[in-house]
Amino acid sequence: MMIQQNRLDLFARHPANPILQASDWPYPINSVFNPGATILADGTTLLLCRVEDRRGHSHFCAARSANGLDTWQIDAHPTFAPDPQRYPEEQWGIEDPRITYLEELAAYAVVYTSYATGGPGVSLATTTDFKTFTRYGVVMQPENKDAALFPVRINGLWAMIHRPIGAQGSHIWMSFSPDLRHWGQHQCMLEARKGAWWDANKIGLSPPPIATEEGWLMIYHGVRITPGGCLYRIGVALFETDHPERCLRRGEPWVLSPHTEYERHGDVPNVIFPCGVTVLPDGDTLHVYYGAADSCIAVAIGSIRQILDWLTIYGLPSETPSHR
């Protein structure tokens, strides 16, 4: 199905948004946002929500729903809490989880930001039941975040997308590992654009990459600095299946931007920040779960087929990153 050439709205906000707020929580918190997402074996949608307590530190708490939209069952206590005694990189909390099911290991990988005096770094844990977790510790040193695993090995190696910040800027990179612990072959896969673009300041991965018949679909966020502060919008790009460091098409316009009350106003205004996506049983419908203004959780509904068709109209081959 081809989309109309004048259509830019690839995602429809659910009319009940926001679907989860601090007032829904069974214990006192400041805010809930930026959830990782997955569909469990029984068809239940699980969100691993970033929950900020009243110290300003974050932990993760699971919420479950039969349809991924409402009637959420929330764990009575934190599901995955920082452990600064054994993992000092979690001193100031853990943030922004992305969940990938690794069929080879029969386990879910949770890649998240650990935060301490050295800044934000990338940490990894695995779980089979979202009750007990095996920590791998820091796998990408600070300053680094916005990371997720591919669900399968690429050319025999595990692959991770992440976003280091350094003198070269804030671009999206990928790295490879034989064992999920030792990472190398680092290479830039998508650069922040320059000038007046909506994604010119910095970019980062949003949910984990989505496998499609045409390649790996990436939903990513771009940040533009405005006189009123940072503005977080969402874009899409497509990468080769066997060589995901190669970008096939990158959309020029953004596809989702803050404009509702709950996206415009909150602890950090003008922010749409997805960390989780689920593909429904039809193999096409997407539920994209995002933090709105760092204060609540919302969901937008889209179609893989429509996004791919849209990229043929509004996407262009991306330039080879200069930071190889």
Short mmCIF file of C-alpha atoms in Angstrom, two decimals, residues 3-322:
data_model
loop_
_atom_site.label_atom_id
_atom_site.label_comp_id
_atom_site.label_asym_id
_atom_site.label_seq_id
_atom_site.Cartn_x
_atom_site.Cartn_y
_atom_site.Cartn_z
CA ILE A 3 0.88 6.37 1.04
CA GLN A 4 -0.28 9.69 -0.29
CA GLN A 5 2.60 11.93 -1.26
CA ASN A 6 1.44 14.73 1.04
CA ARG A 7 1.19 12.51 4.11
CA LEU A 8 3.80 13.11 6.80
CA ASP A 9 1.95 11.73 9.84
CA LEU A 10 3.19 8.16 10.03
CA PHE A 11 2.13 7.61 13.63
CA ALA A 12 -1.27 8.04 15.26
CA ARG A 13 -1.34 8.88 18.95
CA HIS A 14 -3.61 6.68 21.00
CA PRO A 15 -6.68 8.67 22.11
CA ALA A 16 -6.19 7.58 25.74
CA ASN A 17 -2.68 9.06 25.95
CA PRO A 18 -0.91 9.34 28.27
CA ILE A 19 -1.38 5.65 29.04
CA LEU A 20 0.74 5.66 32.23
CA GLN A 21 1.40 8.45 34.72
CA ALA A 22 2.95 8.85 38.15
CA SER A 23 -0.52 8.77 39.72
CA ASP A 24 -0.94 5.19 38.47
CA TRP A 25 2.03 3.93 40.50
CA PRO A 26 1.52 1.78 43.60
CA TYR A 27 4.31 3.58 45.47
CA PRO A 28 5.38 7.26 45.64
CA ILE A 29 7.37 8.48 42.61
CA ASN A 30 8.06 11.72 40.79
CA SER A 31 7.55 10.62 37.20
CA VAL A 32 7.49 7.66 34.80
CA PHE A 33 8.74 7.75 31.20
CA ASN A 34 11.04 6.22 28.52
CA PRO A 35 9.96 2.55 28.72
CA GLY A 36 11.51 -0.43 27.02
CA ALA A 37 8.91 -2.77 25.54
CA THR A 38 8.46 -6.38 24.51
CA ILE A 39 5.70 -8.92 23.88
CA LEU A 40 6.02 -11.95 26.16
CA ALA A 41 5.41 -15.55 25.10
CA ASP A 42 1.79 -15.42 26.34
CA GLY A 43 1.05 -12.32 24.23
CA THR A 44 1.24 -9.88 27.14
CA THR A 45 2.94 -6.56 26.48
CA LEU A 46 5.54 -5.71 29.10
CA LEU A 47 6.85 -2.20 29.55
CA LEU A 48 10.01 -1.79 31.62
CA CYS A 49 9.41 1.79 32.67
CA ARG A 50 11.97 4.30 33.80
CA VAL A 51 10.71 5.56 37.15
CA GLU A 52 12.25 8.64 38.74
CA ASP A 53 11.98 8.77 42.51
CA ARG A 54 11.77 11.88 44.64
CA ARG A 55 15.56 12.06 44.97
CA GLY A 56 15.89 12.42 41.21
CA HIS A 57 17.35 8.91 40.79
CA SER A 58 15.80 6.39 38.41
CA HIS A 59 15.02 2.66 38.53
CA PHE A 60 12.92 0.31 36.40
CA CYS A 61 9.43 -0.99 37.12
CA ALA A 62 7.44 -3.39 34.94
CA ALA A 63 3.88 -2.76 33.75
CA ARG A 64 1.92 -5.46 31.90
CA SER A 65 -1.13 -5.27 29.65
CA ALA A 66 -3.04 -7.85 27.60
CA ASN A 67 -3.45 -5.45 24.65
CA GLY A 68 -0.53 -3.09 25.21
CA LEU A 69 -2.85 -0.12 25.59
CA ASP A 70 -4.76 -0.19 28.86
CA THR A 71 -5.55 -2.07 32.10
CA TRP A 72 -1.92 -2.08 33.12
CA GLN A 73 -0.77 -4.27 35.99
CA ILE A 74 2.19 -2.57 37.67
CA ASP A 75 4.73 -4.30 39.90
CA ALA A 76 4.22 -3.30 43.54
CA HIS A 77 7.94 -2.62 43.98
CA PRO A 78 10.86 -1.70 41.71
CA THR A 79 11.50 -4.53 39.25
CA PHE A 80 15.16 -3.71 38.59
CA ALA A 81 16.86 -1.28 40.95
CA PRO A 82 20.35 0.24 40.93
CA ASP A 83 22.99 -1.76 42.79
CA PRO A 84 25.74 0.81 43.46
CA GLN A 85 27.50 -1.37 46.04
CA ARG A 86 28.42 -3.99 43.43
CA TYR A 87 28.04 -1.80 40.35
CA PRO A 88 29.29 1.71 41.25
CA GLU A 89 28.46 2.96 37.76
CA GLU A 90 24.80 2.89 38.93
CA GLN A 91 25.42 5.32 41.81
CA TRP A 92 22.97 7.91 40.49
CA GLY A 93 20.48 5.52 38.95
CA ILE A 94 19.67 3.54 35.82
CA GLU A 95 17.81 4.98 32.85
CA ASP A 96 16.19 4.44 29.44
CA PRO A 97 16.05 0.64 28.97
CA ARG A 98 15.79 -1.00 25.55
CA ILE A 99 14.67 -4.64 25.40
CA THR A 100 15.69 -7.14 22.71
CA TYR A 101 14.72 -10.81 22.77
CA LEU A 102 17.74 -12.97 21.87
CA GLU A 103 16.35 -16.25 20.57
CA GLU A 104 19.80 -17.82 20.55
CA LEU A 105 20.05 -17.33 24.32
CA ALA A 106 16.32 -17.76 25.03
CA ALA A 107 16.57 -14.56 27.07
CA TYR A 108 15.71 -10.89 26.96
CA ALA A 109 18.61 -8.44 26.82
CA VAL A 110 18.06 -5.13 28.60
CA VAL A 111 20.51 -2.46 27.53
CA TYR A 112 20.33 0.65 29.69
CA THR A 113 22.12 3.80 30.76
CA SER A 114 23.98 3.59 34.06
CA TYR A 115 24.71 6.95 35.65
CA ALA A 116 27.43 7.93 38.11
CA THR A 117 30.21 10.46 38.64
CA GLY A 118 31.89 9.52 35.37
CA GLY A 119 28.76 10.35 33.41
CA PRO A 120 26.29 8.12 31.54
CA GLY A 121 27.53 4.78 30.24
CA VAL A 122 25.97 1.73 28.59
CA SER A 123 25.23 -1.31 30.75
CA LEU A 124 23.68 -4.67 29.90
CA ALA A 125 21.63 -7.27 31.75
CA THR A 126 19.72 -10.37 30.69
CA THR A 127 16.57 -11.96 32.09
CA THR A 128 14.15 -14.74 31.28
CA ASP A 129 11.27 -13.62 33.49
CA PHE A 130 11.75 -9.93 34.40
CA LYS A 131 12.06 -10.99 38.01
CA THR A 132 15.74 -11.91 38.23
CA PHE A 133 18.48 -10.31 36.14
CA THR A 134 22.08 -11.16 35.27
CA ARG A 135 24.18 -8.03 35.02
CA TYR A 136 27.10 -7.77 32.59
CA GLY A 137 28.09 -4.35 33.93
CA VAL A 138 29.35 -1.49 31.77
CA VAL A 139 29.89 -2.51 28.15
CA MET A 140 30.41 0.99 26.68
CA GLN A 141 32.27 3.54 28.76
CA PRO A 142 30.92 7.07 29.43
CA GLU A 143 29.90 9.27 27.86
CA ASN A 144 27.61 6.96 25.94
CA LYS A 145 23.90 6.09 25.89
CA ASP A 146 20.88 5.35 23.62
CA ALA A 147 22.00 1.75 23.09
CA ALA A 148 20.27 -1.47 22.01
CA LEU A 149 21.16 -4.88 20.63
CA PHE A 150 20.17 -6.42 17.33
CA PRO A 151 18.10 -9.59 17.94
CA VAL A 152 20.45 -11.81 15.91
CA ARG A 153 24.15 -12.02 15.24
CA ILE A 154 25.42 -10.07 12.24
CA ASN A 155 28.05 -12.06 10.31
CA GLY A 156 28.67 -14.20 13.38
CA LEU A 157 28.91 -11.38 15.92
CA TRP A 158 26.49 -9.66 18.26
CA ALA A 159 25.89 -6.06 17.20
CA MET A 160 24.99 -3.06 19.34
CA ILE A 161 23.90 0.41 18.36
CA HIS A 162 24.94 3.21 20.73
CA ARG A 163 25.59 6.95 20.87
CA PRO A 164 28.96 8.11 22.20
CA ILE A 165 29.58 11.81 22.71
CA GLY A 166 33.01 13.21 22.03
CA ALA A 167 35.01 15.73 20.06
CA GLN A 168 33.59 14.30 16.83
CA GLY A 169 30.02 15.09 17.86
CA SER A 170 26.91 13.12 18.85
CA HIS A 171 26.31 10.49 16.18
CA ILE A 172 24.92 6.94 16.07
CA TRP A 173 27.56 4.20 16.11
CA MET A 174 27.57 0.43 16.12
CA SER A 175 30.00 -2.10 17.57
CA PHE A 176 30.45 -5.88 17.49
CA SER A 177 31.13 -8.58 20.06
CA PRO A 178 31.61 -12.37 20.14
CA ASP A 179 30.26 -12.71 23.70
CA LEU A 180 28.26 -9.56 24.67
CA ARG A 181 31.13 -8.52 26.96
CA HIS A 182 34.04 -7.49 24.75
CA TRP A 183 33.22 -4.93 22.08
CA GLY A 184 35.17 -3.63 19.10
CA GLN A 185 35.01 -2.82 15.37
CA HIS A 186 33.40 0.50 16.29
CA GLN A 187 32.01 2.46 13.37
CA CYS A 188 29.68 5.37 12.82
CA MET A 189 26.47 4.39 11.03
CA LEU A 190 24.46 7.66 11.02
CA GLU A 191 25.61 11.23 11.58
CA ALA A 192 23.75 14.20 12.95
CA ARG A 193 23.16 16.59 10.08
CA LYS A 194 24.60 20.07 9.97
CA GLY A 195 22.98 23.46 9.81
CA ALA A 196 19.27 24.12 10.29
CA TRP A 197 18.04 20.51 10.13
CA TRP A 198 15.70 19.17 12.81
CA ASP A 199 18.36 16.58 13.72
CA ALA A 200 21.43 18.79 13.41
CA ASN A 201 22.57 19.01 17.03
CA LYS A 202 22.65 15.36 18.09
CA ILE A 203 20.90 12.12 17.25
CA GLY A 204 20.36 8.82 19.05
CA LEU A 205 18.68 5.47 18.62
CA SER A 206 15.14 5.29 19.95
CA PRO A 207 13.75 1.70 20.14
CA PRO A 208 15.86 -1.30 19.05
CA PRO A 209 16.13 -1.82 15.27
CA ILE A 210 13.18 -3.54 13.59
CA ALA A 211 13.71 -6.37 11.09
CA THR A 212 11.80 -5.86 7.82
CA GLU A 213 11.84 -7.48 4.40
CA GLU A 214 13.79 -4.50 3.06
CA GLY A 215 16.34 -4.10 5.84
CA TRP A 216 16.67 -2.88 9.40
CA LEU A 217 14.26 -0.07 10.21
CA MET A 218 15.57 2.47 12.69
CA ILE A 219 13.42 4.94 14.59
CA TYR A 220 15.70 7.61 16.00
CA HIS A 221 15.48 10.93 17.79
CA GLY A 222 17.03 14.19 16.76
CA VAL A 223 17.65 17.21 18.94
CA ARG A 224 17.51 20.79 17.79
CA ILE A 225 18.62 23.65 20.02
CA THR A 226 16.09 26.48 19.91
CA PRO A 227 15.84 29.80 21.82
CA GLY A 228 13.26 28.04 24.03
CA GLY A 229 15.48 25.02 24.75
CA CYS A 230 15.98 21.57 23.25
CA LEU A 231 13.32 20.11 20.94
CA TYR A 232 13.23 16.30 20.56
CA ARG A 233 11.65 14.94 17.37
CA ILE A 234 11.54 11.50 15.74
CA GLY A 235 12.78 10.33 12.35
CA VAL A 236 13.27 7.05 10.48
CA ALA A 237 16.03 5.42 8.43
CA LEU A 238 16.62 2.05 6.73
CA PHE A 239 19.82 -0.03 6.82
CA GLU A 240 21.10 -3.09 4.94
CA THR A 241 20.16 -6.45 6.44
CA ASP A 242 23.60 -8.07 6.29
CA HIS A 243 25.59 -4.84 6.64
CA PRO A 244 23.54 -2.63 8.96
CA GLU A 245 26.29 -0.05 9.11
CA ARG A 246 25.18 0.92 5.59
CA CYS A 247 22.24 3.31 5.44
CA LEU A 248 19.94 2.76 2.47
CA ARG A 249 17.50 5.63 2.99
CA ARG A 250 17.07 8.34 5.58
CA GLY A 251 13.90 10.37 5.86
CA GLU A 252 14.37 14.10 5.47
CA PRO A 253 11.33 15.36 7.46
CA TRP A 254 10.66 14.30 11.03
CA VAL A 255 7.72 11.93 11.52
CA LEU A 256 6.66 12.74 15.09
CA SER A 257 7.09 16.00 16.98
CA PRO A 258 5.79 17.32 20.32
CA HIS A 259 2.51 19.18 20.02
CA THR A 260 0.09 17.82 22.62
CA GLU A 261 -0.19 19.20 26.13
CA TYR A 262 1.47 16.15 27.69
CA GLU A 263 4.39 16.37 25.21
CA ARG A 264 4.84 20.13 25.46
CA HIS A 265 4.68 20.52 29.23
CA GLY A 266 6.35 18.50 31.97
CA ASP A 267 9.64 18.12 33.80
CA VAL A 268 11.50 18.51 30.48
CA PRO A 269 9.18 20.20 27.96
CA ASN A 270 9.00 19.51 24.22
CA VAL A 271 10.30 15.95 24.35
CA ILE A 272 9.15 12.79 22.56
CA PHE A 273 11.56 10.00 23.48
CA PRO A 274 10.71 6.41 22.45
CA CYS A 275 12.65 3.52 23.95
CA GLY A 276 10.25 0.66 23.20
CA VAL A 277 8.47 -0.79 20.19
CA THR A 278 6.40 -3.92 19.66
CA VAL A 279 5.36 -5.54 16.39
CA LEU A 280 1.84 -6.95 16.60
CA PRO A 281 0.97 -10.48 15.37
CA ASP A 282 0.01 -9.15 11.92
CA GLY A 283 3.72 -8.45 11.37
CA ASP A 284 3.01 -4.86 10.35
CA THR A 285 1.39 -2.82 13.12
CA LEU A 286 3.78 -1.06 15.48
CA HIS A 287 3.17 0.19 18.99
CA VAL A 288 5.83 2.79 19.74
CA TYR A 289 6.06 3.62 23.43
CA TYR A 290 7.59 6.94 24.37
CA GLY A 291 8.28 9.23 27.25
CA ALA A 292 6.49 12.57 26.93
CA ALA A 293 8.16 15.62 28.48
CA ASP A 294 10.03 13.25 30.85
CA SER A 295 6.79 13.02 32.84
CA CYS A 296 4.50 10.28 31.48
CA ILE A 297 4.25 7.44 28.95
CA ALA A 298 2.32 7.55 25.67
CA VAL A 299 1.96 5.26 22.68
CA ALA A 300 1.80 5.94 18.95
CA ILE A 301 0.59 3.40 16.38
CA GLY A 302 2.18 2.95 12.97
CA SER A 303 2.68 0.53 10.08
CA ILE A 304 5.98 -0.95 8.90
CA ARG A 305 4.69 -1.05 5.32
CA GLN A 306 3.66 2.58 5.36
CA ILE A 307 6.99 3.66 6.85
CA LEU A 308 8.91 1.79 4.14
CA ASP A 309 6.69 3.30 1.44
CA TRP A 310 7.16 6.74 2.99
CA LEU A 311 10.94 6.32 2.88
CA THR A 312 10.78 5.74 -0.88
CA ILE A 313 9.18 9.19 -1.20
CA TYR A 314 10.79 11.25 1.55
CA GLY A 315 14.00 9.33 2.11
CA LEU A 316 17.32 9.73 0.37
CA PRO A 317 20.47 7.59 0.41
CA SER A 318 22.52 8.75 3.37
CA GLU A 319 26.08 9.96 2.94
CA THR A 320 28.78 7.62 4.22
CA PRO A 321 29.68 8.79 7.73
CA SER A 322 33.06 10.52 7.92
#
